[in-house]
Short mmCIF file of C-alpha atoms in Angstrom, two decimals:
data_model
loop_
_atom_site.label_atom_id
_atom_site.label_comp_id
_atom_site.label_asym_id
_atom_site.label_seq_id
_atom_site.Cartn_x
_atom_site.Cartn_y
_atom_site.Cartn_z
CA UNK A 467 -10.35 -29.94 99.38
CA UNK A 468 -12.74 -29.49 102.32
CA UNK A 469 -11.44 -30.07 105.74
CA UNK A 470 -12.16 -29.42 109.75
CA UNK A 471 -9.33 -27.59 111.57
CA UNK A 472 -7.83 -28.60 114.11
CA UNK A 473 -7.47 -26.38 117.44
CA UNK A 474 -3.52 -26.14 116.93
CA UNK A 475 -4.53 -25.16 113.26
CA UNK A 476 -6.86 -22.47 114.00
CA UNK A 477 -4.13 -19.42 114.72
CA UNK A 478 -2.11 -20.15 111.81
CA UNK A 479 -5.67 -18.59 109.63
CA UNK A 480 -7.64 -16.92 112.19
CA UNK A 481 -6.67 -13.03 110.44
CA UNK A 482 -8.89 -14.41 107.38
CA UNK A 483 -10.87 -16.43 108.84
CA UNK A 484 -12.21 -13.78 111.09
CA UNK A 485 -13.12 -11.74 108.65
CA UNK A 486 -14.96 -14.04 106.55
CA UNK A 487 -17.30 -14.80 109.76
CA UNK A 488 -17.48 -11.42 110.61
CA UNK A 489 -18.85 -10.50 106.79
CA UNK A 490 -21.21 -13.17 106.56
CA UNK A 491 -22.80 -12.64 109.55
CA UNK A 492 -22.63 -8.51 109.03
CA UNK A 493 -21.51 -7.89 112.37
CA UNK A 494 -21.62 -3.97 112.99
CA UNK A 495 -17.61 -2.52 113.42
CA UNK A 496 -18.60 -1.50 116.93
CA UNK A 497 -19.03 -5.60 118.27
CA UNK A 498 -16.51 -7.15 115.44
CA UNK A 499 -13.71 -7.51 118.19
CA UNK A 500 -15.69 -8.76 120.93
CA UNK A 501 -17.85 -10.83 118.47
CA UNK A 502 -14.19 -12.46 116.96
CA UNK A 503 -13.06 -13.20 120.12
CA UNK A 504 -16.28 -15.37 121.50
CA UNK A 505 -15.70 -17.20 118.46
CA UNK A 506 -11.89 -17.86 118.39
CA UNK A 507 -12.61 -18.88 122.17
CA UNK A 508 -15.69 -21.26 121.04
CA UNK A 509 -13.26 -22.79 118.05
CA UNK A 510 -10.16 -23.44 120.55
CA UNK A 511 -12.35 -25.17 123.39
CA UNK A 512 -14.11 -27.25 120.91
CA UNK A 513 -17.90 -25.66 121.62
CA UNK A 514 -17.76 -24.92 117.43
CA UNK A 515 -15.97 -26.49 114.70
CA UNK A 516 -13.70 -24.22 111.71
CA UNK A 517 -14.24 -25.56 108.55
CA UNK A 518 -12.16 -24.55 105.39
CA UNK A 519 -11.91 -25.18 101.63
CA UNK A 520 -9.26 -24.93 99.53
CA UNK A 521 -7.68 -25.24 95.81
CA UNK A 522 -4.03 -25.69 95.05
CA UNK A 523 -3.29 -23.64 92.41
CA UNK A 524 -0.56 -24.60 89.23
CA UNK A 525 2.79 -23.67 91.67
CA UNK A 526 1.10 -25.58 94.30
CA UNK A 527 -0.11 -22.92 96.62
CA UNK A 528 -2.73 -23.43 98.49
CA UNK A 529 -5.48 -20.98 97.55
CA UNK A 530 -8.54 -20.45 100.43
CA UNK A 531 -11.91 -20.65 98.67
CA UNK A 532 -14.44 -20.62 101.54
CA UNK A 533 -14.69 -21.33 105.49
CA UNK A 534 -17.76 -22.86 107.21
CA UNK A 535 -18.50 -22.80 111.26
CA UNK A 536 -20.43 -25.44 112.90
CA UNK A 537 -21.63 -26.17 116.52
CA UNK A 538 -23.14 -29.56 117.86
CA UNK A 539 -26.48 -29.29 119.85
CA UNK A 540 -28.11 -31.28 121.66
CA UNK A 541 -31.77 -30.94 121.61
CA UNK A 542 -33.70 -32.74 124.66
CA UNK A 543 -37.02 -32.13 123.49
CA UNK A 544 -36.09 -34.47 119.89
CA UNK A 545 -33.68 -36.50 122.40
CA UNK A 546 -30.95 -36.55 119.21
CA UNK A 547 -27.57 -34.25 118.83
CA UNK A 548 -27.94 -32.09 115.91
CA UNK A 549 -24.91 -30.14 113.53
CA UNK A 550 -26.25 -26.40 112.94
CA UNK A 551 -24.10 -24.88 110.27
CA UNK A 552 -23.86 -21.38 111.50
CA UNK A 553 -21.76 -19.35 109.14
CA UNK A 554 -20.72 -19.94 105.32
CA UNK A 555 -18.35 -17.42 103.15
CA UNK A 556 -17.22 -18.54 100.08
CA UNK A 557 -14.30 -15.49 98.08
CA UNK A 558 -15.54 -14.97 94.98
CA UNK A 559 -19.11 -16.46 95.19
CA UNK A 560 -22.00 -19.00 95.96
CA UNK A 561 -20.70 -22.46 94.09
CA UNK A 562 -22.62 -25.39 93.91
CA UNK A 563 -19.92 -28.28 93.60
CA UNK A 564 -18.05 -26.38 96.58
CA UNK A 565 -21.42 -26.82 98.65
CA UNK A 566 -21.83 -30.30 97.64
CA UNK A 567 -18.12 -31.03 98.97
CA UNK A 568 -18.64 -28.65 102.55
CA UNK A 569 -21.74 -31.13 102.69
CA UNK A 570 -20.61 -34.31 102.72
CA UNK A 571 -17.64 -33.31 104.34
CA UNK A 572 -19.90 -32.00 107.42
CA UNK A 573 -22.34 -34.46 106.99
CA UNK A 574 -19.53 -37.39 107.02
CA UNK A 575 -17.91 -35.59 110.04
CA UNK A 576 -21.81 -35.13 111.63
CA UNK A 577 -22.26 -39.02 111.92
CA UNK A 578 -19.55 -39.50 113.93
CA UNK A 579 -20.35 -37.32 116.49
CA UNK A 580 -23.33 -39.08 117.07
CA UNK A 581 -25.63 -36.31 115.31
CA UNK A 582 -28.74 -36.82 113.39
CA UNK A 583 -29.44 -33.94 111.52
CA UNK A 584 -28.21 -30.76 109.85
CA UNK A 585 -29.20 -27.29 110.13
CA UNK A 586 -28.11 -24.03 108.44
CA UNK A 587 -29.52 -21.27 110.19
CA UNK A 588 -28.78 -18.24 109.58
CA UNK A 589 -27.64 -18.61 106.17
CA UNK A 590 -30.91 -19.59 105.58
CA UNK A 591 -32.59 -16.61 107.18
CA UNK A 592 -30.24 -14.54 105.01
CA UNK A 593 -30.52 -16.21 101.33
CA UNK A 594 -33.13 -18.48 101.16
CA UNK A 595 -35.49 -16.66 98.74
CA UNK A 596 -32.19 -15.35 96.55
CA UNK A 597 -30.97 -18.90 96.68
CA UNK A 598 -34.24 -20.54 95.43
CA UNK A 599 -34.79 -17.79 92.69
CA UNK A 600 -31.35 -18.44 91.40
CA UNK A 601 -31.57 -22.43 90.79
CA UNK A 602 -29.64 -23.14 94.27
CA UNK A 603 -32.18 -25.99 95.24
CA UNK A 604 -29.08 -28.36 96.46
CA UNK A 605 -28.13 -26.31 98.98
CA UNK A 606 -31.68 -26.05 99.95
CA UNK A 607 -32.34 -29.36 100.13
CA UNK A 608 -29.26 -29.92 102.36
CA UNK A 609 -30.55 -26.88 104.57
CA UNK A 610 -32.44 -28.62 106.62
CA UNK A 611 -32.46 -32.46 106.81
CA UNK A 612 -32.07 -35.72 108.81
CA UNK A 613 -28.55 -37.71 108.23
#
């Protein structure tokens, strides 16, 4: 299950959640705090959006699997609104059918903001080569694209 927290959700998993964000962006010890606390602020307000996936286990736990953070542009000089995935941490691995679900999840969620496209940036910047040399080409092809 892939879903969008809510604002009143956030606090409840912010202790994991910040470190996931704060390992897949490699933030340096010395700005982790301040860098956490931009980004709880930007989640509450509403500037970004907390994404998580989970599994529910056989007692019917909820186990986290991975957490995604998005932000909604608008970009005058295209004239359209545009979803830029910014951060993606999966525990235990890159997993194809968990990026197809985060995708059409976002992508679902994208349209009715009004936004025509979505962009993973940094991720891209990151893995891209490693992705494509290890068969990943559906996450590539989602990477960048109109919706």
């Amino acid at each position: 299950m892939f879903i969008k927290l809510t604002s009143s959700q956030i606090p409840a998993f912010w202790e994991l959640y910040k470190q996931s964000l704060i390992v897949s962006k490699n933030i340096p010890k010395k700005y982790q705090q301040e860098y956490a606390n931009k980004q709880l602020e930007k989640m509450l307000t509403g500037a970004s959006q907390a994404w998580m996936g989970y599994e529910v286990d056989e007692n019917g736990e909820k186990r986290i699997q991975y957490t995604m953070t998005t932000r909604i542009v608008s970009e005058e000089q295209r004239g359209i609104r545009v979803i830029y995935v910014s951060s993606l941490y999966r525990y235990g691995g890159i997993d194809t059918d968990m990026l197809g679900e985060a995708n059409a999840a976002v992508e679902k969620w994208a349209k009715t903001q009004g936004c025509k496209a979505i962009i993973v940036e940094y991720i891209l910047d990151v893995m891209e080569g490693y992705l494509a040399d290890h068969g990943y080409e559906t996450f590539l092809k989602m990477s960048r694209r109109f919706i």
